[in-house]
Short mmCIF file of C-alpha atoms in Angstrom, two decimals:
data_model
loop_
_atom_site.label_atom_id
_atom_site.label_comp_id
_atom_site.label_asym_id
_atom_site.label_seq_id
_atom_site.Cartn_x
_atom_site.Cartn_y
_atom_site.Cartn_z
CA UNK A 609 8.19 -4.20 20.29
CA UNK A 610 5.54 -3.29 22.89
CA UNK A 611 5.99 -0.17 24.94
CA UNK A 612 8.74 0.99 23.19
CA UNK A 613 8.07 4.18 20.28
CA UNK A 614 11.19 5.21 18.54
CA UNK A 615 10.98 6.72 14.93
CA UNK A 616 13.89 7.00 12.46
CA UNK A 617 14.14 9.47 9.48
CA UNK A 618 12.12 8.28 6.16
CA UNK A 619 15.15 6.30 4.39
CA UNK A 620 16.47 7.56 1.01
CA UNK A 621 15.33 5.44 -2.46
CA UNK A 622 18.06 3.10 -3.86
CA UNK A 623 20.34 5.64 -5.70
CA UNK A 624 21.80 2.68 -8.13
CA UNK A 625 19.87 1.62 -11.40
CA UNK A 626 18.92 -1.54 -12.55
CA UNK A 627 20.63 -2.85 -15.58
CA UNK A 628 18.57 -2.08 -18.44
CA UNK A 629 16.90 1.11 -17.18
CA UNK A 630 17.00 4.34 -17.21
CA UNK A 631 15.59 7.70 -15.14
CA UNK A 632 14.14 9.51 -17.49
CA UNK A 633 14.28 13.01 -17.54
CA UNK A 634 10.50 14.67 -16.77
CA UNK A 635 9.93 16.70 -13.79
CA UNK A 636 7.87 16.84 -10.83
CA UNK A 637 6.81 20.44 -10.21
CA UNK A 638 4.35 20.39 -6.86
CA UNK A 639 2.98 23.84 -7.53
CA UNK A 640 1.47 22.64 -11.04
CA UNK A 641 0.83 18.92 -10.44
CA UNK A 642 -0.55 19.23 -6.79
CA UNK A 643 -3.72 20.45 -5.79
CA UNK A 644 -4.40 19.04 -2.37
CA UNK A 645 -7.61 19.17 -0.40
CA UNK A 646 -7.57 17.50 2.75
CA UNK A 647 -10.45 14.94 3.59
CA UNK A 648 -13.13 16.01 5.73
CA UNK A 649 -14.19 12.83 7.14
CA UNK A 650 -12.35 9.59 7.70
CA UNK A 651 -13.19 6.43 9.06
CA UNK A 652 -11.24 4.85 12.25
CA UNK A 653 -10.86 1.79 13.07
CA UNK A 654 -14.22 1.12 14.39
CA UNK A 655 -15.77 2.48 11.67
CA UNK A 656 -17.09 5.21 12.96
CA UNK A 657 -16.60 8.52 10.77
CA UNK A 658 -14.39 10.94 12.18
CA UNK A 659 -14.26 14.77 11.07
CA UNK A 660 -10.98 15.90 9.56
CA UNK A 661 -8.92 17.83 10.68
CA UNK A 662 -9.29 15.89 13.76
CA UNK A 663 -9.94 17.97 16.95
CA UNK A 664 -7.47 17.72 19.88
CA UNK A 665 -8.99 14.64 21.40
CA UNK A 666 -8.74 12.68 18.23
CA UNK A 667 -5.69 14.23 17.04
CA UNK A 668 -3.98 12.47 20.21
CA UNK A 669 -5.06 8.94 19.60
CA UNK A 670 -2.33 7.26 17.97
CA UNK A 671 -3.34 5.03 14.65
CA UNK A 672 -6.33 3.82 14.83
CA UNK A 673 -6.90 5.20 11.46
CA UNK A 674 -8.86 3.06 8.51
CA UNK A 675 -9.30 5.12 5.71
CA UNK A 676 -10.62 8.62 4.18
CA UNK A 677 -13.25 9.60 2.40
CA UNK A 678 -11.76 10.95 -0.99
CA UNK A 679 -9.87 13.69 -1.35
CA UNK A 680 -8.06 15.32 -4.35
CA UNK A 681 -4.29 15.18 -4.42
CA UNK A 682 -3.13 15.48 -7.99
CA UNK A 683 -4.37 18.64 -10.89
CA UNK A 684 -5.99 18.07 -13.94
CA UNK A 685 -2.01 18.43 -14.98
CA UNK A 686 -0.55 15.98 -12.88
CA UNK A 687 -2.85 13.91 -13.86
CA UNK A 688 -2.27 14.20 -17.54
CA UNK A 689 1.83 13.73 -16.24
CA UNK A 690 0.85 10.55 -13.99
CA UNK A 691 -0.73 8.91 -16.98
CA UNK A 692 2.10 9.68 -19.24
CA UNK A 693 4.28 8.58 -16.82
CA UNK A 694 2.67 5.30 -16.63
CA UNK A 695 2.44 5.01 -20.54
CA UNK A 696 5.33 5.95 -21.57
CA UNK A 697 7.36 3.26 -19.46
CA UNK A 698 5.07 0.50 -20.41
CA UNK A 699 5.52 1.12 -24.26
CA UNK A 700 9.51 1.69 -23.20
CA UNK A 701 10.16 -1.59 -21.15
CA UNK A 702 8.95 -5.22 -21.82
CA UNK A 703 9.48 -6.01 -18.27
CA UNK A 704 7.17 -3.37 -16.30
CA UNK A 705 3.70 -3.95 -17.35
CA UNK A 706 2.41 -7.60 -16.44
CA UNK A 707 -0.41 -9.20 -14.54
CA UNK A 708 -0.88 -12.42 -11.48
CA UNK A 709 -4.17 -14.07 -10.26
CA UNK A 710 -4.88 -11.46 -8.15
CA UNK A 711 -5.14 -8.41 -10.31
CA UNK A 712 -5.63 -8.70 -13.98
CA UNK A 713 -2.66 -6.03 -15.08
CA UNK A 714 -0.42 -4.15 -13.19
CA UNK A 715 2.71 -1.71 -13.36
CA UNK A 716 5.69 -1.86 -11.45
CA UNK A 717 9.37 -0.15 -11.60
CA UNK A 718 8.45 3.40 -11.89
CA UNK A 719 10.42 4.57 -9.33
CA UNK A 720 13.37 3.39 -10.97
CA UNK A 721 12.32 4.90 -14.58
CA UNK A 722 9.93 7.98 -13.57
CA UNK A 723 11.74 11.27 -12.05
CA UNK A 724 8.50 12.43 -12.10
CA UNK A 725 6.98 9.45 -10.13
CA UNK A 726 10.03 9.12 -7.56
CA UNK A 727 9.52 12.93 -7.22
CA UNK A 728 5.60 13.31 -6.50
CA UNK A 729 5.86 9.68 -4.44
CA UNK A 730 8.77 11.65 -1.92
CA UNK A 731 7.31 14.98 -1.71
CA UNK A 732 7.03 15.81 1.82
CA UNK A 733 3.66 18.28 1.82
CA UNK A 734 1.83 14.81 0.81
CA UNK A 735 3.67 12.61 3.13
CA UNK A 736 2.90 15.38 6.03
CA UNK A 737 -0.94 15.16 4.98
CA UNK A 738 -0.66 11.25 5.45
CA UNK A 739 1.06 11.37 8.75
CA UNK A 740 -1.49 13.72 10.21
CA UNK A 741 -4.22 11.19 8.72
CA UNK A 742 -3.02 8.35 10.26
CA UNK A 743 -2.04 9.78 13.68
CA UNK A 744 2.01 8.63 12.75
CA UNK A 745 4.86 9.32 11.99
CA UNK A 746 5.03 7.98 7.87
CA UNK A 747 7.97 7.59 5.16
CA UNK A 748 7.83 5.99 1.56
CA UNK A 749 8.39 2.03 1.98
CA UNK A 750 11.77 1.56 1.81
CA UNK A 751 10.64 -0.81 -1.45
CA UNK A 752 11.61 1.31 -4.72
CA UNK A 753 9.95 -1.22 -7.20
CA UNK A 754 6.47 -0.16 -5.00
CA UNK A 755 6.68 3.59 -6.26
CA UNK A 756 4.10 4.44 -8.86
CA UNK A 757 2.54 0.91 -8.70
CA UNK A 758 -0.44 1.23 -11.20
CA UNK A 759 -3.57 -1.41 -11.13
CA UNK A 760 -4.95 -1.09 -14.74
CA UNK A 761 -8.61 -2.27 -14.77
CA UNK A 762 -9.15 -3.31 -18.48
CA UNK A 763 -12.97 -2.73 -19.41
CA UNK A 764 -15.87 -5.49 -19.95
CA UNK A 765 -13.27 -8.44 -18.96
CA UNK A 766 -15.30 -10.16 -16.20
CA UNK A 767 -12.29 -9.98 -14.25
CA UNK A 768 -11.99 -7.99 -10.79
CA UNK A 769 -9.54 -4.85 -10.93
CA UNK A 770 -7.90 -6.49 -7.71
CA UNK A 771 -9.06 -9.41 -5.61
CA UNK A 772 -9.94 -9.00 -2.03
CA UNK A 773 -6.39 -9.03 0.26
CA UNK A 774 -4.43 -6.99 2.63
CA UNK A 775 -1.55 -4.94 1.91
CA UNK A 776 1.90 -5.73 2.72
CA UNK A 777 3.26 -2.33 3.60
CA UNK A 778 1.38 -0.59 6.47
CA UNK A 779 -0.59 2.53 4.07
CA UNK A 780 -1.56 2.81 0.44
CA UNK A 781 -2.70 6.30 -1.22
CA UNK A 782 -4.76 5.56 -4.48
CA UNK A 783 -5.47 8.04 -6.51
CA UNK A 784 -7.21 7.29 -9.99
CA UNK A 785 -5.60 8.78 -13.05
CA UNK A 786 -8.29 8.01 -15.53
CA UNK A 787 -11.24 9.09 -16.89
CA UNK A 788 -14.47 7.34 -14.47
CA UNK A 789 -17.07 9.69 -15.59
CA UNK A 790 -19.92 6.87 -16.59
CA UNK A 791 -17.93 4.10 -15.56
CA UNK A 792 -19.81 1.18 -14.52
CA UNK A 793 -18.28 -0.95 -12.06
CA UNK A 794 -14.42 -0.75 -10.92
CA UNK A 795 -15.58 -0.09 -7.18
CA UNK A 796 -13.57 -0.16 -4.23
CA UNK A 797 -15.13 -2.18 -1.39
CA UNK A 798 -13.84 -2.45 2.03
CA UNK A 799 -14.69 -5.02 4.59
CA UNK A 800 -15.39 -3.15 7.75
CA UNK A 801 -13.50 -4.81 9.97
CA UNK A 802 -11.27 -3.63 12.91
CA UNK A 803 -8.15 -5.79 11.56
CA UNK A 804 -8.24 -8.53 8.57
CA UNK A 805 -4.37 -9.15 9.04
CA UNK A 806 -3.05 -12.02 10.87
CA UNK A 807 -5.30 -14.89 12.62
CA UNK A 808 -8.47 -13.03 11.31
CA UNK A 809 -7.16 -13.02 8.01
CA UNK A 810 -7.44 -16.99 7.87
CA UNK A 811 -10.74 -16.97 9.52
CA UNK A 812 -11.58 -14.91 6.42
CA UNK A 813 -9.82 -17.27 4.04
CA UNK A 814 -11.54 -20.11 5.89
CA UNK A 815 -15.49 -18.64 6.19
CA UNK A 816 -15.52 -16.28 3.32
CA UNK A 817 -16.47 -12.33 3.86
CA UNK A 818 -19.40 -11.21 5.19
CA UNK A 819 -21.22 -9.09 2.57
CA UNK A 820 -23.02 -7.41 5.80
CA UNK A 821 -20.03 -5.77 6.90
CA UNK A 822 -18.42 -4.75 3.30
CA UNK A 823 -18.77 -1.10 2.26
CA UNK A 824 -18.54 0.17 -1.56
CA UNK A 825 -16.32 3.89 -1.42
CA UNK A 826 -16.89 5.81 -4.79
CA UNK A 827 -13.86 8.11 -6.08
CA UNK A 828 -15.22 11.60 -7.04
CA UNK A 829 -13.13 11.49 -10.06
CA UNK A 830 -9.06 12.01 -11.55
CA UNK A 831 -6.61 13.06 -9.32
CA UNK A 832 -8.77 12.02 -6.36
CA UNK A 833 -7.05 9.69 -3.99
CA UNK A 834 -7.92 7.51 -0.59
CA UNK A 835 -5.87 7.00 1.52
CA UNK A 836 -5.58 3.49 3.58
CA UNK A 837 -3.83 1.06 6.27
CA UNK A 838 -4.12 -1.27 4.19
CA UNK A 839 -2.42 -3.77 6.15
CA UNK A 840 -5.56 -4.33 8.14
CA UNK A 841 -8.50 -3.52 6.06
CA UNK A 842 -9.32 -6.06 3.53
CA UNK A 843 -10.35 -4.06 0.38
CA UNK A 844 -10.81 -5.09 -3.80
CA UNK A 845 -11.89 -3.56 -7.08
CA UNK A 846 -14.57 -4.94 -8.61
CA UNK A 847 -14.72 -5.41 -12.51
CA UNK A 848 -14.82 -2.53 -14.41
CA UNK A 849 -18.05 -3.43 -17.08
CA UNK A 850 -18.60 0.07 -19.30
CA UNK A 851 -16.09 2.60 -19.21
CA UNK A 852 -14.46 5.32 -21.55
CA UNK A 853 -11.35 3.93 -20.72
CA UNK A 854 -9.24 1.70 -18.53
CA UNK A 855 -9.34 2.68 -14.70
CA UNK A 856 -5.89 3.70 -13.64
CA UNK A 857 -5.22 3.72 -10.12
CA UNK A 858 -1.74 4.88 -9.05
CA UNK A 859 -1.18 3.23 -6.08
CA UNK A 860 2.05 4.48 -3.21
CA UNK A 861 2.97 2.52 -0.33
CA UNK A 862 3.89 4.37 2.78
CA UNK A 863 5.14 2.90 6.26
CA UNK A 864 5.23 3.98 10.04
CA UNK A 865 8.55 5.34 10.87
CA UNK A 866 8.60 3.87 13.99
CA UNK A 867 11.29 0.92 13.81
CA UNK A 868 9.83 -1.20 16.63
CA UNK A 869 6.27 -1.59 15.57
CA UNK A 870 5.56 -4.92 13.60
CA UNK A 871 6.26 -4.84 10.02
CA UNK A 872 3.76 -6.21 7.75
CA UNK A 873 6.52 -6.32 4.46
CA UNK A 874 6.52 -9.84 3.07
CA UNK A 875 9.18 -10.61 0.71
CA UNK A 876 7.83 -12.90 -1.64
CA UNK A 877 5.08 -10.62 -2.18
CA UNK A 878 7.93 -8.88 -4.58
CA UNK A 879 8.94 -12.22 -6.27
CA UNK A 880 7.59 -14.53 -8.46
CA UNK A 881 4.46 -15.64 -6.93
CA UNK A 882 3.94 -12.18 -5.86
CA UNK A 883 4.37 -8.75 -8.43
CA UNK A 884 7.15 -10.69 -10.02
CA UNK A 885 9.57 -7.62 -9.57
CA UNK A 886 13.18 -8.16 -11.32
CA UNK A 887 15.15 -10.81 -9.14
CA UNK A 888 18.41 -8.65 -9.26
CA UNK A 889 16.39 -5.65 -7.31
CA UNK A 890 13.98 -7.36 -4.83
CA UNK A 891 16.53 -9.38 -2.76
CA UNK A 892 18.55 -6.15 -1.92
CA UNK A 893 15.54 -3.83 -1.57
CA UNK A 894 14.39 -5.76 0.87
CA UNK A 895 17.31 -6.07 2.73
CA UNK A 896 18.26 -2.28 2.92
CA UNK A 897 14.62 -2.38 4.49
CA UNK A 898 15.55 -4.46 7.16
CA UNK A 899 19.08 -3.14 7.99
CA UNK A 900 16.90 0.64 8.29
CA UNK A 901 14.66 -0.88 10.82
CA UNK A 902 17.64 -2.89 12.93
CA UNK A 903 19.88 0.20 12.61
CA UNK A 904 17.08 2.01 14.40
CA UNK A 905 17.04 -0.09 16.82
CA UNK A 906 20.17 -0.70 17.60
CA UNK A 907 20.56 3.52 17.46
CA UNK A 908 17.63 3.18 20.42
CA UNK A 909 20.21 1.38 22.67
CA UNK A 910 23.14 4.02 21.66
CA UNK A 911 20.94 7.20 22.24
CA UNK A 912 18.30 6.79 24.61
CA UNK A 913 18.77 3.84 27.21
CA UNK A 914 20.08 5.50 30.27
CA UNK A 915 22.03 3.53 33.40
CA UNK A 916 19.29 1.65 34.96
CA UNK A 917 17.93 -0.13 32.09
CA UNK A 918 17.83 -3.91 32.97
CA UNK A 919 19.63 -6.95 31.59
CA UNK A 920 16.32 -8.21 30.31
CA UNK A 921 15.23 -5.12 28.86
CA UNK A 922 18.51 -4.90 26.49
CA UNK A 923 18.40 -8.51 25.91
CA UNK A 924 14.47 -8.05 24.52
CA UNK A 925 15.82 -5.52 21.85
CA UNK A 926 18.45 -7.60 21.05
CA UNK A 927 16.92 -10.88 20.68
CA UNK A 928 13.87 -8.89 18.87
CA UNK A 929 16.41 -7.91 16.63
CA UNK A 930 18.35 -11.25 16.30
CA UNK A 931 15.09 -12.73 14.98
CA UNK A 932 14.15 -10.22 12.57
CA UNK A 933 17.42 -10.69 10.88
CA UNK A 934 17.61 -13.89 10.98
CA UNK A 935 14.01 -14.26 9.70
CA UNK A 936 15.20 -12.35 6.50
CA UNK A 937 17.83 -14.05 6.42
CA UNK A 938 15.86 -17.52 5.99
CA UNK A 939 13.49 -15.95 3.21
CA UNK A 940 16.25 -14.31 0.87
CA UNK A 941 18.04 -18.14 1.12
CA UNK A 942 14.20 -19.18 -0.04
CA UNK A 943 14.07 -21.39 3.54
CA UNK A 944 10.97 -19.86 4.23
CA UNK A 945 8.09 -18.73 2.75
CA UNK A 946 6.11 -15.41 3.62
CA UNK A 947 3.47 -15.15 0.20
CA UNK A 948 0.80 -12.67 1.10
CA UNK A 949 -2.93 -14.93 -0.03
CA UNK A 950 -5.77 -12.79 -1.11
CA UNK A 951 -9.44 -14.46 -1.29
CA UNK A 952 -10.49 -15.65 -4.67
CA UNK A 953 -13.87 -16.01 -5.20
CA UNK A 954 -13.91 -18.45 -8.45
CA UNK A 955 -18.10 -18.43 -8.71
CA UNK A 956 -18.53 -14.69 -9.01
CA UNK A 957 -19.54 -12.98 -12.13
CA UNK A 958 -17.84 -9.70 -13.11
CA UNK A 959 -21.62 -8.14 -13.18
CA UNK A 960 -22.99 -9.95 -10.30
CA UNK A 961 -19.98 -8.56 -7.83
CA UNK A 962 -20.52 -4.66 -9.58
CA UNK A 963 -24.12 -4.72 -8.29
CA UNK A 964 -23.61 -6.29 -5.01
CA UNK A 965 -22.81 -2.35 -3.95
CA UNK A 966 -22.40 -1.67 -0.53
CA UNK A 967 -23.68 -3.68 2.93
CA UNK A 968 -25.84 -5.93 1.00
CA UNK A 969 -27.36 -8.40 3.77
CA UNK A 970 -26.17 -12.04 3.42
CA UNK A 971 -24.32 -14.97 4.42
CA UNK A 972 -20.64 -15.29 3.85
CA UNK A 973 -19.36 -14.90 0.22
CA UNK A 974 -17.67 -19.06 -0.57
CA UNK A 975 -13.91 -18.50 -0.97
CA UNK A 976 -10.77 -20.33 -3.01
CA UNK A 977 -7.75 -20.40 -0.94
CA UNK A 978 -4.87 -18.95 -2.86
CA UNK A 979 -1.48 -18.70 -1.13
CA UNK A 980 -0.54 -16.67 -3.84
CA UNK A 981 -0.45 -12.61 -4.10
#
């Protein structure tokens, strides 16, 4: 809600496990599996680059934050753990490994199975990095299927690691988990655009995206990360053509913890036309993320609006409120529809969109519509 800023502590992961699975028992250790090194330029969101850490000016500019340059997060050890992590719980469960139209193969559920995923997703001393990144106040997304997401980009398919789309949560840190040494292809590209969410988002759907304005970011190797609001900044992975291995990228979805600013989540993004997440989870993930936003709000009103505060001012909050519950309400009854669409691009070849590279000069790129994740 405009002009109101009112942030809530990061909620807790769901504490009850699905039928079926099980935490397992490795550990997260941050003094052996972390070795962080701050970016020392990112790009806001007029693309300009922007030193980091940011002086006093910039430090006091709230958002306005597109992404970092990369930066290393995990050691060579938690890298080795990350992998295993993801491994290990794909050979264990039928159910976590899977792939849509948008990305070829993908895990999911790791937050539910992984102690040492949960653990390394929630540790603060990366969270704190983020926040000072993005100029905000950041928790975990409330969505516990979303922890330890992993896009596996299987080599010489033809097919793109990830189509181009926005997020549904507000940030994503990727951090690649594989061996890229001589790795041809699997490059992240980022359309350079102040905000590809919303109305601008269709115009892309509609006109295609302008190859001009897209820029190719290179990962300096494992355990190196990037860190995005990817909720506004269009981005995909091209094919990966030659490569030791797959191209692992663990990707963690973060949020503002400000309960008033507008949430990007969509819920079917998490169902069947989306990651196809388990049916028994999704529903109630999604509404514990709701009911921590409107119990924010409705805190606001108990602890900070003083005498004076007009009728239409508490009715705003309230009706605000009313709306986004009622909103939810539709979509978990499946009255509405909220599906996230990403831009297919059905005539390019695997090779052709690895050696576009970055801010090649041409017209827009033809599009399919797909109002599917």
């Amino acid at each position: 809600m405009a002009g109101i800023e009112y942030y809530q502590p990061e909620p807790s992961p769901m504490v009850a496990q699905p039928e079926g699975w099980k935490m397992d028992d490795t550990f997260f250790d941050p003094d052996l599996h972390l070795q962080i090194e701050p970016p020392t330029m990112v790009k806001d969101l007029n693309f300009q680059n922007v030193p980091f850490p940011y002086s006093t000016e910039e430090a006091s500019k709230k958002r306005g934050f597109a992404y970092s340059a990369p930066f290393r997060v995990l050691s060579d050890e938690g890298v080795r753990a990350a992998r295993a992590a993801v491994d290990n719980n794909v050979a264990a469960y039928n159910d976590i490994g899977k792939g849509n139209q948008r990305a070829s193969f993908f895990v999911r559920g790791l937050g539910y199975t992984s102690r040492f995923m949960r653990d390394f997703t929630y540790d603060p001393s990366v969270t704190q990095l983020l926040s000072d990144i993005a100029r905000d106040q950041l928790g975990v997304h409330t969505m516990t299927m979303s922890v330890g997401h992993t896009n596996v980009g299987q080599v010489a398919t033809g097919r793109p690691v990830d189509k181009w789309h926005v997020d549904s949560t507000d940030y994503v840190l990727i951090t690649i988990i594989s061996d890229i040494e001589e790795m041809k292809g699997g490059l992240l590209r980022v359309l350079q655009q102040p905000d590809s969410s919303g109305g601008h988002f269709q115009e892309l759907l509609l006109k295609g995206v302008p190859q001009e304005l897209v820029e190719t970011v290179k990962y300096t190797g494992p355990g190196y990360a990037i860190f995005m609001q990817g909720s506004k900044i269009l981005h995909a992975v091209t094919p990966v053509l030659e490569a030791r291995e797959p191209r692992y990228s663990l990707v963690n979805s973060y949020m503002t913890r400000d309960v008033f600013l507008r949430d990007p989540t969509k819920y079917h993004t998490f169902l069947s036309k989306g990651f196809d997440d388990r049916k028994d989870v999704v529903p109630l993930e999604y509404a514990r993320h709701k009911a921590w936003r409107v119990k924010g709000q409705m805190k606001y009103i108990l602890d900070e609006m003083a005498p004076g505060a007009t009728p239409e001012e508490i009715a705003k909050i309230l009706e605000t409120t009313s709306e986004e519950l009622k909103t939810s309400a539709l979509l978990l009854r499946e009255q509405q529809q909220d599906n996230a669409a990403f831009v297919d691009d059905g005539k390019t070849d695997g090779r052709a969109e690895a050696k576009r590279g970055a801010g090649r000069k041409g017209g827009m790129q033809p599009v399919t519509v797909r109002s599917k994740l």
